[in-house]
Amino acid sequence: MLLVLMVCLLLHSKLFSAPPRPKLTDHRKDARHIPKISGETDLVSETDIPVIICASEERMGGTMATINSVNSNTDASVFFYIVTLHHAIKQTRQYIEKSKLKGIKYKILEFNPMVLRGKVKPDSSRPDLLHPLNFVRFYLPLLDINHKRVIYLDDDIIVQGDIKELYHTKLELGHAAAFATDCDLPSTHEMVRSVGMQPASQTTYMGFLDYRKQEVRDLGINPSDCSFNPGVFVADIKEWKKQKITKQLEKWMGENFRENIYSSAMAGGVATPPMLIVFHEKYTTIDPLWHVRHLGWSPDARYSESYLQDAHLLHWNGRFKPWDYPCVHLDLWEKYYVPDPTGRFSLVRPERNI
């Protein structure tokens, strides 16, 4: 009889005991680590150069070209944190494991777009700028990463220099990140003029924030202050956490959701303005040759070939992407393009598919 009672007590304990507490906070569950196979690894080293990059299904070839360019131009050990949505996990893994990239060190992270609920409103003018992965850069400390300093790269980039140089950018005391200011290169102003726009609309805060709104004017930010592009930056994770950068960014996302103080119709879409507000006069500047941008602004306007050869990093920000057509300086991007072994991603080219 005593034995029967003991068995009943054990069964009751297993059936009705409270479930174990999750190891991650609610936010951290929004960026989960996917079980690894083959080239994926949790083994990191202090000598690794950690790079965070997103991989969306429709732009997968861009991500892989960026990874290939980083890996091809350095002798350092690079660790890639590849962030994607649930439905693209398999494609991301297959693209790497069945191509020339299979030897890279990487870890796939899943981003849950539900974290953006109530923070981003639909906008039909540039729906591509509202893709959930555009906001991964806001949540770096909440990702399952094992490095104190990281490089963040957009997926429309080619790195021509040694990524070690960018990684070792010395951040000023109290700065959580380093960006390239939009006023640093005269060639950027020339490119803006060549597509019929005034440089001030794309290189200063007036092009990103709606100064007609009182909330914007109350910030006390001079509209002629130089802006920056958050498609390339170096981040100190500890300092980011200390300053609660993610919470600050979410605050301004919420403000825009309610008051529409910026929109995807303005320069930079909806991902850039919160960064500009939070990091205003609180960031270190990187060497401008580590972020030569606007290659995707026009299908006709071009930089000089000699200038691009000296650039350490090229960014096709804008509507005209190098995996699409038309686009300028395609030869510099195609040099690093890795064909999709599954055949799901292909380049758009006149009268031919790659």
Coordinates of C-alpha atoms in Angstrom, one line a residue:
M1 CA 0.0 0.0 0.0
L2 CA 2.8 2.4 0.9
L3 CA 4.5 1.7 -2.4
V4 CA 1.3 2.5 -4.3
L5 CA 1.0 5.8 -2.5
M6 CA 4.6 6.7 -3.3
V7 CA 4.1 6.0 -7.0
C8 CA 0.9 8.2 -7.0
L9 CA 2.8 11.1 -5.4
L10 CA 5.6 10.9 -8.0
L11 CA 3.1 10.9 -10.9
H12 CA 1.2 13.8 -9.3
S13 CA 4.5 15.7 -9.0
K14 CA 5.5 15.2 -12.7
L15 CA 2.0 15.9 -14.1
F16 CA 1.2 19.1 -12.1
S17 CA 4.5 20.7 -11.3
A18 CA 5.1 24.1 -12.8
P19 CA 7.0 24.1 -16.1
P20 CA 10.6 25.1 -15.9
R21 CA 11.3 28.8 -16.3
P22 CA 12.7 29.7 -19.8
K23 CA 16.4 30.4 -19.8
L24 CA 15.9 33.5 -22.0
T25 CA 13.8 36.6 -21.3
D26 CA 10.9 37.3 -23.6
H27 CA 13.0 39.6 -25.7
R28 CA 15.8 37.0 -26.1
K29 CA 13.3 34.5 -27.3
D30 CA 12.7 36.8 -30.2
A31 CA 16.2 35.9 -31.5
R32 CA 16.7 32.2 -31.0
H33 CA 19.6 30.0 -31.9
I34 CA 18.8 27.3 -34.5
P35 CA 20.3 23.9 -33.8
K36 CA 23.5 23.6 -35.7
I37 CA 24.7 21.1 -38.2
S38 CA 27.9 20.8 -40.3
G39 CA 29.7 24.2 -40.5
E40 CA 27.6 25.9 -37.9
T41 CA 29.3 26.2 -34.5
D42 CA 29.0 27.7 -31.1
L43 CA 32.8 27.6 -30.7
V44 CA 34.0 31.2 -30.7
S45 CA 37.4 32.7 -30.1
E46 CA 38.6 36.0 -28.7
T47 CA 40.4 36.5 -31.9
D48 CA 37.3 36.1 -34.1
I49 CA 36.0 39.1 -36.0
P50 CA 32.2 38.8 -35.4
V51 CA 30.0 40.0 -38.3
I52 CA 26.2 40.3 -38.0
I53 CA 24.3 40.1 -41.3
C54 CA 20.7 39.4 -42.2
A55 CA 19.5 36.9 -44.8
S56 CA 16.1 37.4 -46.3
E57 CA 14.7 34.8 -48.8
E58 CA 14.3 37.3 -51.6
R59 CA 17.8 38.9 -51.1
M60 CA 19.7 35.7 -50.2
G61 CA 22.3 36.1 -53.0
G62 CA 23.2 39.5 -51.7
T63 CA 23.9 38.2 -48.2
M64 CA 26.1 35.4 -49.5
A65 CA 28.0 37.9 -51.8
T66 CA 28.7 40.1 -48.8
I67 CA 29.9 37.1 -46.7
N68 CA 32.1 35.9 -49.6
S69 CA 33.7 39.4 -50.0
V70 CA 34.5 39.6 -46.3
N71 CA 35.9 36.1 -46.2
S72 CA 38.0 36.6 -49.4
N73 CA 39.8 39.7 -48.3
T74 CA 41.1 38.8 -44.9
D75 CA 43.3 36.3 -43.2
A76 CA 41.5 36.8 -39.9
S77 CA 39.1 34.3 -38.4
V78 CA 35.6 35.7 -39.1
F79 CA 32.5 34.5 -37.3
F80 CA 29.3 35.3 -39.1
Y81 CA 26.0 35.6 -37.1
I82 CA 23.4 35.2 -39.9
V83 CA 19.9 36.4 -38.8
T84 CA 16.9 35.3 -40.7
L85 CA 13.2 34.5 -40.4
H86 CA 11.9 31.1 -39.7
H87 CA 10.8 30.2 -43.2
A88 CA 14.3 31.0 -44.6
I89 CA 16.4 29.0 -42.2
K90 CA 16.7 25.9 -44.4
Q91 CA 17.5 27.9 -47.5
T92 CA 20.2 29.9 -45.7
R93 CA 21.8 26.7 -44.4
Q94 CA 21.7 24.9 -47.7
Y95 CA 23.1 27.9 -49.6
I96 CA 26.2 27.9 -47.3
E97 CA 26.7 24.1 -46.9
K98 CA 26.4 23.3 -50.6
S99 CA 28.5 26.1 -52.0
K100 CA 32.1 27.4 -51.7
L101 CA 31.1 29.1 -48.4
K102 CA 30.8 25.8 -46.5
G103 CA 34.1 26.4 -44.7
I104 CA 33.0 29.6 -43.0
K105 CA 32.4 29.8 -39.2
Y106 CA 28.8 30.8 -38.6
K107 CA 25.7 30.6 -36.5
I108 CA 22.1 31.0 -37.8
L109 CA 19.8 33.1 -35.6
E110 CA 16.0 33.3 -36.0
F111 CA 14.4 36.7 -35.6
N112 CA 10.8 36.7 -34.5
P113 CA 9.0 39.7 -36.2
M114 CA 6.3 39.7 -33.4
V115 CA 8.8 41.8 -31.4
L116 CA 7.9 44.7 -33.8
R117 CA 4.1 44.6 -33.1
G118 CA 2.8 48.0 -32.3
K119 CA 6.1 49.7 -33.3
V120 CA 6.0 49.6 -37.2
K121 CA 2.9 50.6 -39.2
P122 CA 2.3 49.5 -42.8
D123 CA 3.5 51.9 -45.5
S124 CA 2.8 51.2 -49.2
S125 CA 5.4 53.7 -50.6
R126 CA 8.4 51.5 -49.8
P127 CA 7.2 48.2 -48.3
D128 CA 10.7 46.7 -48.8
L129 CA 12.0 49.1 -46.1
L130 CA 9.5 47.6 -43.6
H131 CA 10.9 44.1 -43.8
P132 CA 11.3 42.8 -40.2
L133 CA 15.0 42.1 -40.7
N134 CA 15.6 45.8 -41.3
F135 CA 15.1 46.2 -37.6
V136 CA 17.5 43.5 -36.4
R137 CA 20.2 46.2 -35.9
F138 CA 18.0 47.6 -33.1
Y139 CA 18.2 44.4 -31.1
L140 CA 21.9 43.4 -31.2
P141 CA 22.3 42.7 -27.4
L142 CA 19.2 40.5 -27.5
L143 CA 20.6 38.2 -30.1
D144 CA 22.3 34.9 -29.0
I145 CA 25.8 36.2 -29.7
N146 CA 29.0 35.6 -27.7
H147 CA 31.1 38.6 -28.5
K148 CA 31.5 42.0 -26.8
R149 CA 32.1 43.9 -30.0
V150 CA 30.5 43.3 -33.4
I151 CA 30.3 44.6 -36.9
Y152 CA 26.9 45.0 -38.5
L153 CA 26.6 44.9 -42.3
D154 CA 23.6 45.3 -44.6
D155 CA 23.2 42.7 -47.3
D156 CA 23.8 45.0 -50.3
I157 CA 27.5 45.5 -49.5
I158 CA 30.8 44.3 -50.9
V159 CA 33.9 44.5 -48.6
Q160 CA 37.1 45.1 -50.5
G161 CA 39.3 45.8 -47.5
D162 CA 40.5 43.7 -44.6
I163 CA 37.6 43.6 -42.1
K164 CA 40.1 43.6 -39.3
E165 CA 40.7 47.3 -39.9
L166 CA 37.0 48.2 -39.5
Y167 CA 36.7 45.9 -36.4
H168 CA 39.6 47.6 -34.6
T169 CA 38.1 51.1 -35.0
K170 CA 38.7 52.8 -31.6
L171 CA 35.4 53.8 -30.1
E172 CA 35.5 57.0 -28.1
L173 CA 34.7 56.8 -24.3
G174 CA 31.0 56.5 -23.8
H175 CA 30.2 55.7 -27.4
A176 CA 28.2 52.5 -28.1
A177 CA 28.8 52.5 -31.9
A178 CA 30.8 54.0 -34.8
F179 CA 29.3 55.1 -38.1
A180 CA 30.4 56.9 -41.2
T181 CA 28.9 60.4 -41.4
D182 CA 27.1 61.5 -44.5
C183 CA 29.1 64.7 -44.8
D184 CA 32.5 63.0 -45.0
L185 CA 33.0 62.5 -48.7
P186 CA 32.7 65.2 -51.4
S187 CA 32.0 62.4 -53.9
T188 CA 28.8 61.5 -52.0
H189 CA 27.6 65.1 -52.6
E190 CA 28.4 64.8 -56.2
M191 CA 26.5 61.5 -56.5
V192 CA 23.5 63.1 -54.9
R193 CA 23.6 66.1 -57.3
S194 CA 23.9 63.7 -60.3
V195 CA 20.5 62.2 -59.6
G196 CA 18.9 65.6 -59.3
M197 CA 18.7 66.0 -55.5
Q198 CA 20.1 68.5 -53.1
P199 CA 22.9 67.0 -50.9
A200 CA 21.2 68.5 -47.8
S201 CA 18.2 66.3 -48.3
Q202 CA 20.3 63.1 -48.1
T203 CA 23.2 64.1 -45.8
T204 CA 21.5 66.0 -43.0
Y205 CA 18.8 65.4 -40.5
M206 CA 16.3 67.5 -42.4
G207 CA 16.0 64.7 -45.0
F208 CA 15.1 62.1 -42.4
L209 CA 12.9 63.8 -39.8
D210 CA 9.7 65.7 -40.2
Y211 CA 10.5 69.1 -38.7
R212 CA 6.9 70.2 -39.0
K213 CA 6.2 68.0 -36.0
Q214 CA 6.6 69.5 -32.5
E215 CA 8.1 66.2 -31.2
V216 CA 10.9 66.5 -33.7
R217 CA 11.6 70.2 -33.0
D218 CA 11.6 69.5 -29.3
L219 CA 14.6 67.2 -29.8
G220 CA 16.7 70.3 -30.3
I221 CA 18.6 68.7 -33.2
N222 CA 19.8 71.2 -35.8
P223 CA 18.2 70.1 -39.2
S224 CA 21.5 70.8 -40.9
D225 CA 23.5 68.4 -38.7
C226 CA 25.2 65.6 -40.6
S227 CA 23.3 62.4 -40.7
F228 CA 24.8 58.9 -41.0
N229 CA 23.9 55.6 -42.7
P230 CA 23.3 52.7 -40.2
G231 CA 24.0 50.0 -42.9
V232 CA 27.6 49.6 -41.6
F233 CA 28.7 50.1 -38.0
V234 CA 30.8 48.8 -35.2
A235 CA 29.0 48.2 -31.9
D236 CA 30.2 47.8 -28.3
I237 CA 27.5 45.5 -26.9
K238 CA 28.3 46.3 -23.2
E239 CA 28.0 50.0 -23.8
W240 CA 24.8 49.4 -25.8
K241 CA 23.3 47.6 -22.9
K242 CA 24.5 50.2 -20.4
Q243 CA 22.8 53.0 -22.3
K244 CA 19.7 51.0 -23.0
I245 CA 20.0 51.8 -26.7
T246 CA 17.4 49.2 -27.7
K247 CA 14.8 50.6 -25.3
Q248 CA 15.5 54.1 -26.6
L249 CA 15.1 53.0 -30.2
E250 CA 11.8 51.2 -29.4
K251 CA 10.6 54.5 -27.7
W252 CA 11.0 56.4 -31.0
M253 CA 9.5 53.5 -33.0
G254 CA 6.5 53.8 -30.7
E255 CA 6.4 57.6 -31.1
N256 CA 6.4 57.3 -34.9
F257 CA 3.7 54.6 -34.8
R258 CA 1.4 57.1 -33.0
E259 CA 2.5 60.4 -34.4
N260 CA 4.2 59.6 -37.8
I261 CA 7.2 61.8 -37.2
Y262 CA 9.0 60.1 -40.1
S263 CA 8.0 57.6 -42.8
S264 CA 9.4 55.3 -45.4
A265 CA 8.7 58.1 -48.0
M266 CA 11.5 60.1 -46.4
A267 CA 15.2 59.3 -46.9
G268 CA 16.3 56.1 -45.1
G269 CA 12.8 54.7 -44.6
V270 CA 11.8 54.0 -41.0
A271 CA 14.9 52.1 -39.7
T272 CA 17.3 55.1 -40.0
P273 CA 15.5 57.9 -38.1
P274 CA 15.4 56.2 -34.7
M275 CA 19.2 55.5 -35.0
L276 CA 19.8 59.2 -36.0
I277 CA 17.8 60.4 -32.9
V278 CA 19.3 58.0 -30.4
F279 CA 22.9 58.4 -31.6
H280 CA 22.9 62.1 -32.3
E281 CA 26.4 63.4 -31.3
K282 CA 27.0 60.1 -29.4
Y283 CA 28.9 58.1 -32.0
T284 CA 32.5 57.6 -33.2
T285 CA 33.1 58.2 -36.9
I286 CA 34.8 55.6 -39.0
D287 CA 37.1 56.0 -42.0
P288 CA 34.9 57.2 -44.8
L289 CA 36.5 54.7 -47.2
W290 CA 34.9 52.0 -45.1
H291 CA 31.5 53.1 -46.2
V292 CA 31.3 54.3 -49.8
R293 CA 27.6 54.4 -50.5
H294 CA 24.8 55.4 -52.8
L295 CA 25.8 52.9 -55.5
G296 CA 22.1 51.9 -55.7
W297 CA 20.6 55.3 -56.1
S298 CA 20.6 55.5 -59.9
P299 CA 20.9 53.0 -62.8
D300 CA 23.1 55.6 -64.6
A301 CA 25.1 57.7 -62.1
R302 CA 28.5 56.2 -61.5
Y303 CA 31.6 56.8 -59.4
S304 CA 35.0 56.9 -61.0
E305 CA 36.6 53.4 -61.2
S306 CA 39.8 54.7 -59.6
Y307 CA 37.8 56.0 -56.6
L308 CA 36.0 52.7 -56.2
Q309 CA 39.3 50.7 -56.3
D310 CA 40.5 52.7 -53.3
A311 CA 37.2 52.1 -51.3
H312 CA 37.3 49.5 -48.6
L313 CA 33.6 48.9 -48.6
L314 CA 30.9 49.5 -51.3
H315 CA 27.2 49.9 -50.4
W316 CA 24.4 49.7 -53.0
N317 CA 21.9 51.4 -50.8
G318 CA 18.9 52.7 -52.7
R319 CA 16.4 51.1 -55.1
F320 CA 18.8 49.7 -57.7
K321 CA 20.3 46.6 -56.2
P322 CA 23.3 44.7 -57.8
W323 CA 21.3 41.4 -58.0
D324 CA 18.7 43.2 -60.0
Y325 CA 18.8 45.1 -63.2
P326 CA 19.6 47.9 -64.1
C327 CA 22.3 48.7 -61.7
V328 CA 25.8 50.3 -61.8
H329 CA 29.2 48.8 -61.1
L330 CA 27.8 45.3 -61.4
D331 CA 31.3 43.9 -62.1
L332 CA 32.5 44.8 -58.6
W333 CA 29.6 42.9 -57.1
E334 CA 29.4 39.9 -59.4
K335 CA 33.1 39.2 -58.6
Y336 CA 31.8 37.9 -55.2
Y337 CA 28.5 36.5 -56.2
V338 CA 28.0 32.8 -55.2
P339 CA 25.3 31.0 -57.2
D340 CA 22.5 29.4 -55.2
P341 CA 23.1 25.6 -55.2
T342 CA 19.4 25.1 -54.7
G343 CA 18.5 27.3 -57.7
R344 CA 15.9 29.3 -55.7
F345 CA 17.9 32.6 -56.0
S346 CA 18.9 33.9 -59.4
L347 CA 20.2 37.2 -60.7
V348 CA 18.1 39.5 -62.9
R349 CA 20.1 40.2 -66.0
P350 CA 19.1 41.1 -69.6
E351 CA 18.6 37.9 -71.7
R352 CA 20.5 35.7 -69.2
N353 CA 20.1 34.1 -65.8
I354 CA 23.0 33.5 -63.4

